[in-house]
Short mmCIF file of C-alpha atoms in Angstrom, two decimals:
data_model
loop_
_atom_site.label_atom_id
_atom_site.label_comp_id
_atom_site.label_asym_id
_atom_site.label_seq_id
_atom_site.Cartn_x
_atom_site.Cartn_y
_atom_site.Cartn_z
CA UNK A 1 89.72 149.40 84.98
CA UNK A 2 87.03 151.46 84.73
CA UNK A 3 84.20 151.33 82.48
CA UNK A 4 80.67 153.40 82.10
CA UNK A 5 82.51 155.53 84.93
CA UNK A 6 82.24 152.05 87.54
CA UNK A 7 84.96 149.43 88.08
CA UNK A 8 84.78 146.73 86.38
CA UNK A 9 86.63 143.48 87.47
CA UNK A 10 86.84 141.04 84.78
CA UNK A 11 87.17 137.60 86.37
CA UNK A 12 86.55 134.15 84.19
CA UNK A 13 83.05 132.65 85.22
CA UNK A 14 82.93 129.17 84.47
CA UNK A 15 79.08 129.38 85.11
CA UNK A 16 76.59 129.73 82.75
CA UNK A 17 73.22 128.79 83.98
CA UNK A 18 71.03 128.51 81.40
CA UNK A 19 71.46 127.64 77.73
CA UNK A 20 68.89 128.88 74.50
CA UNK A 21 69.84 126.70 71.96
CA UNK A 22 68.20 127.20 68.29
CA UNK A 23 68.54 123.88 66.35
CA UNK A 24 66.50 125.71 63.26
CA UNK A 25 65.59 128.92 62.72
CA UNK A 26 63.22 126.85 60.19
CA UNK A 27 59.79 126.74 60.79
CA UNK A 28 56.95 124.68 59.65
CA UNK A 29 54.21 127.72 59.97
CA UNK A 30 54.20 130.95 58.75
CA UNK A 31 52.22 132.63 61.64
CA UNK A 32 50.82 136.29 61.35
CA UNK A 33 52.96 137.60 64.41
CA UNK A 34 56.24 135.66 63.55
CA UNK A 35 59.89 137.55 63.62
CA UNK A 36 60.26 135.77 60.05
CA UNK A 37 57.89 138.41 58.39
CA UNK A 38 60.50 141.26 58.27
CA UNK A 39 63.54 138.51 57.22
CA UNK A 40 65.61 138.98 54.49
CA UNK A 41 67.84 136.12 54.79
CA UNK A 42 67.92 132.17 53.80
CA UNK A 43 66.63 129.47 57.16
CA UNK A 44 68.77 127.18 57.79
CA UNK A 45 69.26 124.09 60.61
CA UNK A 46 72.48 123.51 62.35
CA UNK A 47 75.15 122.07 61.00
CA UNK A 48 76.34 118.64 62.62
CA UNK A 49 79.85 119.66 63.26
CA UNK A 50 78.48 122.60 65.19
CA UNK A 51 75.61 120.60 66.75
CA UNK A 52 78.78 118.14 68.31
CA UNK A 53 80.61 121.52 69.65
CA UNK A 54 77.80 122.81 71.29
CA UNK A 55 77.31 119.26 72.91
CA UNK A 56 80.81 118.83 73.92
CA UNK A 57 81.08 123.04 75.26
CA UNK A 58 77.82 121.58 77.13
CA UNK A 59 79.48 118.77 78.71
CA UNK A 60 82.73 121.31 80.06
CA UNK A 61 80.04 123.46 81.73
CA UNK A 62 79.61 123.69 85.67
CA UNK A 63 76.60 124.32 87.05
CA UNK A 64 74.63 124.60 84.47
CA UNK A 65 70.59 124.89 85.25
CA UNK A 66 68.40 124.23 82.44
CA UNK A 67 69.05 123.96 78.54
CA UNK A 68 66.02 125.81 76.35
CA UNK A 69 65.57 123.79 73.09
CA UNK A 70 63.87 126.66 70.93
CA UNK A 71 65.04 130.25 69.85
CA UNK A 72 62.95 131.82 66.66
CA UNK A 73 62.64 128.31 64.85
CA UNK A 74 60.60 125.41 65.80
CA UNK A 75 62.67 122.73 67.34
CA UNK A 76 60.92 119.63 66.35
CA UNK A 77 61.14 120.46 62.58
CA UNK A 78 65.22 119.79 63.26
CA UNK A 79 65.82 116.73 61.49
CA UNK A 80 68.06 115.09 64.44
CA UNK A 81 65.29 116.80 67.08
CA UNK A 82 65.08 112.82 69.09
CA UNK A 83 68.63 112.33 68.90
CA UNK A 84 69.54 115.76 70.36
CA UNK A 85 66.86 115.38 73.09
CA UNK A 86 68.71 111.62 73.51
CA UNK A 87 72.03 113.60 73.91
CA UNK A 88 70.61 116.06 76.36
CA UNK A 89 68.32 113.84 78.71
CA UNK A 90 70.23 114.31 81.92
CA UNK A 91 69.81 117.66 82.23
CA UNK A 92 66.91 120.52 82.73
CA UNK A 93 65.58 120.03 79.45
CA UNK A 94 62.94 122.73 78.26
CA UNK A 95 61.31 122.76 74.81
CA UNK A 96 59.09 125.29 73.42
CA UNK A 97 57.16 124.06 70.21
CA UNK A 98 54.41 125.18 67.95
CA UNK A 99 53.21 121.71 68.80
CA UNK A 100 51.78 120.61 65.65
CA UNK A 101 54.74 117.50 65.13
CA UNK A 102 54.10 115.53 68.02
CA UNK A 103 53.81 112.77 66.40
CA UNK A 104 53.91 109.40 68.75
CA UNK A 105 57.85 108.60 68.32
CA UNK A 106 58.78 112.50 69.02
CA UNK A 107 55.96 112.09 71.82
CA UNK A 108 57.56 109.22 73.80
CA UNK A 109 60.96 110.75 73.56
CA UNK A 110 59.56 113.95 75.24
CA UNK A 111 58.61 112.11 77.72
CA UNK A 112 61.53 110.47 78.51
CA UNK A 113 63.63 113.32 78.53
CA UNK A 114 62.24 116.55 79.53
CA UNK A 115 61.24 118.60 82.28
CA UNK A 116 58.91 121.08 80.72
CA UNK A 117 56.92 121.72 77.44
CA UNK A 118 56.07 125.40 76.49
CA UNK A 119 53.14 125.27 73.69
CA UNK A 120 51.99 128.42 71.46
CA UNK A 121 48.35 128.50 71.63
CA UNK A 122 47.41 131.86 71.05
CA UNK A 123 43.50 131.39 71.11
CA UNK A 124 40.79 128.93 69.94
CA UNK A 125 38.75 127.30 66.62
CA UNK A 126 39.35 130.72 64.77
CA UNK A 127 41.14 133.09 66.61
CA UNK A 128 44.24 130.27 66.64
CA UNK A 129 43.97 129.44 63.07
CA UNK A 130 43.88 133.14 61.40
CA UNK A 131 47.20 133.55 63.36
CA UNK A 132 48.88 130.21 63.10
CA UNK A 133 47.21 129.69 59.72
CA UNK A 134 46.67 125.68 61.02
CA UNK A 135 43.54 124.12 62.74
CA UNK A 136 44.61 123.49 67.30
CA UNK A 137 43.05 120.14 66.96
CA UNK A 138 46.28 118.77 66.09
CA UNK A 139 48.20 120.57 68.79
CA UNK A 140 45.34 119.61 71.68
CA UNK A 141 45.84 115.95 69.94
CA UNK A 142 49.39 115.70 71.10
CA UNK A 143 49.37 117.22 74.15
CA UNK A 144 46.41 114.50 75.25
CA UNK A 145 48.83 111.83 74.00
CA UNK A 146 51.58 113.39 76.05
CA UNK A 147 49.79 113.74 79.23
CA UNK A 148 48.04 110.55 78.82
CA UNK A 149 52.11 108.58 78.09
CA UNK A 150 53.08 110.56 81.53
CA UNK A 151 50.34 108.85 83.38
CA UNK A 152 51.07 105.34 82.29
CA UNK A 153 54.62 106.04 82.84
CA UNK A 154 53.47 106.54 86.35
CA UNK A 155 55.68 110.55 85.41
CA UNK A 156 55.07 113.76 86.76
CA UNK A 157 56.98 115.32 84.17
CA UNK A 158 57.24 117.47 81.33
CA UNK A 159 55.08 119.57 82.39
CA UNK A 160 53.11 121.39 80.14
CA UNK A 161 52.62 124.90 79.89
CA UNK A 162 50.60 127.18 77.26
CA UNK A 163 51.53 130.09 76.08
CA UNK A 164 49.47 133.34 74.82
CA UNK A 165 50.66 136.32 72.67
CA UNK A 166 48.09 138.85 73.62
CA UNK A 167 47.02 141.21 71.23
CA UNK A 168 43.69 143.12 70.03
CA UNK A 169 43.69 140.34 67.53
CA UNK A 170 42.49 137.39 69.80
CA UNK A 171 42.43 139.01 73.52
CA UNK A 172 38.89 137.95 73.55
CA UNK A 173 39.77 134.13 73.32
CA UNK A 174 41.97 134.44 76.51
CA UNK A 175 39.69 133.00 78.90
CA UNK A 176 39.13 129.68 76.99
CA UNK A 177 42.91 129.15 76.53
CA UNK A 178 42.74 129.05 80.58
CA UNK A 179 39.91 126.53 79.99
CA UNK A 180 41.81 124.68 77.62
CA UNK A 181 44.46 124.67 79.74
CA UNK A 182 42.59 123.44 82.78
CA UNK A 183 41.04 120.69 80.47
CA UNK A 184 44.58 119.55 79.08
CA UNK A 185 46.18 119.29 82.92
CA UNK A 186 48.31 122.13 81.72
CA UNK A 187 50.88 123.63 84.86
CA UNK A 188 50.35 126.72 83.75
CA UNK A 189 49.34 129.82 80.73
CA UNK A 190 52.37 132.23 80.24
CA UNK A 191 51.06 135.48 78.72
CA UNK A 192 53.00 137.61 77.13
CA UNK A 193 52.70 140.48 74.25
CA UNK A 194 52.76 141.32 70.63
CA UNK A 195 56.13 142.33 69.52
CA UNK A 196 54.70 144.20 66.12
CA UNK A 197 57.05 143.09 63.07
CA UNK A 198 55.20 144.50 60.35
CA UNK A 199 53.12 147.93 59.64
CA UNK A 200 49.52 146.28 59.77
CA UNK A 201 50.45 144.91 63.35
CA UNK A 202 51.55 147.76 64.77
CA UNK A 203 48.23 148.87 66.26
CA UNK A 204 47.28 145.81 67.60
CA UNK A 205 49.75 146.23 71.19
CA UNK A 206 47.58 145.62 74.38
CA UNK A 207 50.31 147.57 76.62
CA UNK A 208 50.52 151.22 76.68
CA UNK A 209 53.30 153.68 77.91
CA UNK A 210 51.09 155.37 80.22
CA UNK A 211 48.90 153.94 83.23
CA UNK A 212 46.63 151.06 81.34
CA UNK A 213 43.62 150.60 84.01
CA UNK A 214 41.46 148.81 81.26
CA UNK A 215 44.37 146.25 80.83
CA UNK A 216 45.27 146.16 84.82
CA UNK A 217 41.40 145.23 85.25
CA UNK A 218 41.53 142.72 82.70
CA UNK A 219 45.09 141.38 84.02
CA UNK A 220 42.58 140.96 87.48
CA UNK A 221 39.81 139.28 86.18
CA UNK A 222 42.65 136.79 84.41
CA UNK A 223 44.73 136.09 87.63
CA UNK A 224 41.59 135.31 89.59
CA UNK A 225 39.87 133.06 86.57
CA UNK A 226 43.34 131.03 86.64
CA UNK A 227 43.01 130.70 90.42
CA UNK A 228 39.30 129.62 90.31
CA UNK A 229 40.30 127.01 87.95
CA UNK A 230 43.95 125.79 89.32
CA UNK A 231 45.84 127.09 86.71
CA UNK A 232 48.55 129.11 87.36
CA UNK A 233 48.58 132.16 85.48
CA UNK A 234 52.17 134.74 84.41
CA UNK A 235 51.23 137.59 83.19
CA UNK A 236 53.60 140.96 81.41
CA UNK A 237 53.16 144.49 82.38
CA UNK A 238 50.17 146.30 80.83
CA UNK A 239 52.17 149.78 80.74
CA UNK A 240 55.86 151.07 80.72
CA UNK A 241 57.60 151.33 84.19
CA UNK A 242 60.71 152.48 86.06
CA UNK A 243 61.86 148.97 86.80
CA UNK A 244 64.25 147.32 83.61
CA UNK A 245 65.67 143.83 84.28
CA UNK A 246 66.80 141.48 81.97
CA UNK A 247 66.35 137.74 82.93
CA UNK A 248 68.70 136.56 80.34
CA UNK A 249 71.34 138.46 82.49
CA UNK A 250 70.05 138.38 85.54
CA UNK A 251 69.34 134.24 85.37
CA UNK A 252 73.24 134.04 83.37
CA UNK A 253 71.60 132.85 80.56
CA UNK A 254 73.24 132.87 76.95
CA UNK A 255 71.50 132.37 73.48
CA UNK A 256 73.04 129.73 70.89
CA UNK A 257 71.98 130.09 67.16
CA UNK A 258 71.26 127.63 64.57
CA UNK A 259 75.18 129.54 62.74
CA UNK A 260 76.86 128.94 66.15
CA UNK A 261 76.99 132.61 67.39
CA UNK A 262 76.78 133.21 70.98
CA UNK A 263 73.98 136.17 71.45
CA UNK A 264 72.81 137.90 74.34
CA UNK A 265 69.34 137.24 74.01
CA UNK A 266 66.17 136.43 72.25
CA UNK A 267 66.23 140.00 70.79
CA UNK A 268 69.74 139.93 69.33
CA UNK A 269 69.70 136.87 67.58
CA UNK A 270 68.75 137.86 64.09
CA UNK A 271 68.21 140.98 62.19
CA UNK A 272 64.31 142.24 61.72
CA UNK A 273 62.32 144.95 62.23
CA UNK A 274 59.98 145.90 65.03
CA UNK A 275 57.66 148.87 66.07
CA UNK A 276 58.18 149.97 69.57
CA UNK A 277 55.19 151.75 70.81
CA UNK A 278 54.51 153.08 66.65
CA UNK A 279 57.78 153.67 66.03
CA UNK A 280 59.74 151.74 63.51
CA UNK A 281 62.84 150.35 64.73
CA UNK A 282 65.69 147.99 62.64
CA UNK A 283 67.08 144.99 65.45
CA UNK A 284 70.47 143.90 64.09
CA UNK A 285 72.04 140.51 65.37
CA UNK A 286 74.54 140.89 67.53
CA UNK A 287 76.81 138.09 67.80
CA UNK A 288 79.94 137.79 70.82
CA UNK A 289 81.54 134.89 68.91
CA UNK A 290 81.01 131.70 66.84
CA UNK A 291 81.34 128.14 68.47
CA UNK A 292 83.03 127.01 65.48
CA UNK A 293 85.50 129.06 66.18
CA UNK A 294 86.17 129.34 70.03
CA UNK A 295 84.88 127.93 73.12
CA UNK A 296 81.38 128.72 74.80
CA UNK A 297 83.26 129.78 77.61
CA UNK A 298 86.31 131.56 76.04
CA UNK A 299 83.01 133.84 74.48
CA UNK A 300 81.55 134.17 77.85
CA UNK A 301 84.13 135.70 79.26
CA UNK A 302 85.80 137.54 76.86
CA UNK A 303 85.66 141.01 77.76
CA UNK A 304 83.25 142.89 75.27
CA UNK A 305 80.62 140.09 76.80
CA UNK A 306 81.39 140.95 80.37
CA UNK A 307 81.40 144.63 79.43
CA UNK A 308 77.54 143.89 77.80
CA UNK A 309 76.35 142.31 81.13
CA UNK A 310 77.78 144.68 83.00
CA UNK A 311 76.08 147.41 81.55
CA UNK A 312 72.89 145.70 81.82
CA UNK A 313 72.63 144.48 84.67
CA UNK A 314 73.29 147.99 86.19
CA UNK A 315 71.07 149.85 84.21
CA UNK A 316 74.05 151.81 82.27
CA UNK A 317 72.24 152.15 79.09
CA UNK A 318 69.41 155.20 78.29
CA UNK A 319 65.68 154.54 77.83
CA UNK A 320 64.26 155.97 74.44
CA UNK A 321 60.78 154.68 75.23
CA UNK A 322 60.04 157.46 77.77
CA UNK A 323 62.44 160.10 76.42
CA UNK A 324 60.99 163.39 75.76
CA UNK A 325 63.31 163.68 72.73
CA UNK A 326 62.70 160.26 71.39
CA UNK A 327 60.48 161.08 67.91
CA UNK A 328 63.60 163.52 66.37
CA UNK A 329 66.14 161.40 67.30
CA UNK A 330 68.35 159.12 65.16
CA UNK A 331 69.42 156.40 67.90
CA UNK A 332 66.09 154.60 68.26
CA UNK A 333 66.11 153.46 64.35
CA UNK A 334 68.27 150.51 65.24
CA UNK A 335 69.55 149.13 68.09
CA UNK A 336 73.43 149.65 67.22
CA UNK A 337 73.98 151.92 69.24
CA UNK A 338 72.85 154.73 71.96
CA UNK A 339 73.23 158.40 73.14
CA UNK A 340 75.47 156.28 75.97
CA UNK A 341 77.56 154.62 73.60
CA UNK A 342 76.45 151.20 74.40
CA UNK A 343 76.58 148.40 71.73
CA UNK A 344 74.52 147.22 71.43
CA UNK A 345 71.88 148.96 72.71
CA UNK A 346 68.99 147.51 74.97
CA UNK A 347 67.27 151.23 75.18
CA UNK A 348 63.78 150.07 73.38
CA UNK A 349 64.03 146.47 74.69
CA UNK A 350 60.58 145.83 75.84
CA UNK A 351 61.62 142.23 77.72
CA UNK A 352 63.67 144.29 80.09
CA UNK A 353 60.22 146.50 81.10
CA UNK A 354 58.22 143.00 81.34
CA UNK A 355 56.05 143.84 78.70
CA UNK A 356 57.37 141.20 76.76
CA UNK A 357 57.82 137.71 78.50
CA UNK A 358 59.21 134.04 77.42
CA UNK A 359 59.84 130.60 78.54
#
């Protein structure tokens, strides 16, 4: 049949690559830049019964790549976190963490089971604790322990990489989280950028829609200061571009929430509010299906989900940020839907223009 004026053949895939899976959407900090600011709704873990039918939709899967233990909540403040990590030890494993529970049992079971270990560390002394509202020595505390287990383990692996939410706020400390990370052994610094979530952040955005040569300058001096000091270095855009791709549908990659729904991406997984580029915009969750009540796969491939990567994956779906009619329109308020009649929509998503990047 046809669809967004293409043919669309909807054959059951029983591969899904790559697996987000939110234990919590609990955290332990209550940092400046967090999604949580513009919540309206109660935290909560996952439940055990749907913990055991993720595990067991898990275990059906074929081919499956690498599992992502993180989401919007802080995986190590789950109260089964070395259990799960037990459960999930033969496959990819990825974790991203605030860092500041590594305590020594949570330590060695890292170590035994995972590949890689994404840590927020978004500046130094200061510039990390007016954002994460927490001193780093804690966080640089652990990942010496870690590194130090791995090397009388005689282990390559996790590997540990940093990562950086740019913003006006603490651009300035960038260069000494490279240090840092060159002191810690880290693999690597991922970069990315401020999402805004509240009024007095929305300013603070490094990127820009037109050309940014300030930011493609600094982006230089960055790459090369990584290279000088063996650390790799993945950096976003600095300005809007033609290009959109999504890796969450280009890598077949599907999002699990703490409530069981199956979600697109990082983006769609919970209701907030963001400012793209100034301009005020409401997310809503948008959810394919609930584990409790069908399997992962039955979700994946039910139509209205193939439709969605579809549509994505081929571009079928306007661009607000760069529309000369964007500031007296009504579609850009929420991401519902578009002038296309996509839902929902992915027209303001700034992950798809790379200006936004994660684990």
């Amino acid at each position: 049949m046809k669809e967004y004026g293409y043919e669309v053949s909807y054959i059951k895939n029983k591969t899904i690559k790559k697996i987000y899976l939110e234990l919590t959407d609990r955290c332990n900090l209550n940092c400046t830049i967090c999604y949580r600011r513009s919540w309206d709704k109660a935290f909560q873990d996952m439940e055990d019964e749907t913990l055991n039918k993720v595990l067991e939709n898990i275990k059906n899967l074929e081919g499956l790549e690498e599992i992502v233990l993180g989401g919007i909540g802080e995986p190590t403040y789950y109260h089964n976190i070395e259990g799960v990590l037990e459960e999930l030890k033969n496959y990819n494993l990825h974790v991203t963490t605030n860092g500041t529970l590594l305590k020594d049992s949570l330590i060695n079971k890292l170590v035994e089971t995972t590949s890689n270990i994404t840590i927020s560390v978004d500046g130094v002394e200061e510039y990390y604790q007016n954002i994460r509202g927490v001193p780093l020595n804690g966080v640089i505390e652990g990942i010496k322990k870690i590194q130090s287990l791995k090397k009388a383990k005689g282990k390559t692996q996790p590997n540990i990489y940093l990562q950086f939410v740019s913003s006006k706020e603490n651009i300035e400390s960038l260069f000494q989280v490279i240090d840092l990370g060159k002191e810690l052994d880290c693999k690597g610094v991922v970069i990315s950028s401020l999402i805004p979530q509240t009024i007095e952040n929305k300013d603070k955005i490094l990127y820009s829609i037109n050309e940014n040569k300030e930011m493609k300058e600094l982006w230089h001096k960055v790459r090369n200061y990584g290279l000088r000091k063996g650390v790799s270095i993945y950096l976003p855009e600095t300005h809007l571009k033609t290009e959109r791709r999504c890796n969450f549908i280009d890598h077949i990659t599907t999002y699990i929430t703490a409530a069981g729904d199956i979600i697109p991406c990082y983006r769609l997984s919970h209701d907030y509010e963001e400012y793209v580029f100034g301009r005020k915009k409401q997310v809503k969750k948008y959810s394919f299906g609930n584990i409790k009540e069908d399997t992962l796969l039955d979700i994946w491939n039910c139509r209205a989900y193939q439709q969605f990567r579809y549509m994505v994956h081929n571009n079928l779906y306007p661009s607000c940020m760069d529309c000369d009619l964007v500031e007296g329109c009504e579609f850009p308020k929420t991401t519902e839907d578009d002038c296309y009649g996509c839902q929902p929509s992915c027209a303001d998503c700034l992950w798809g223009r790379k200006l936004v990047v994660c684990p």
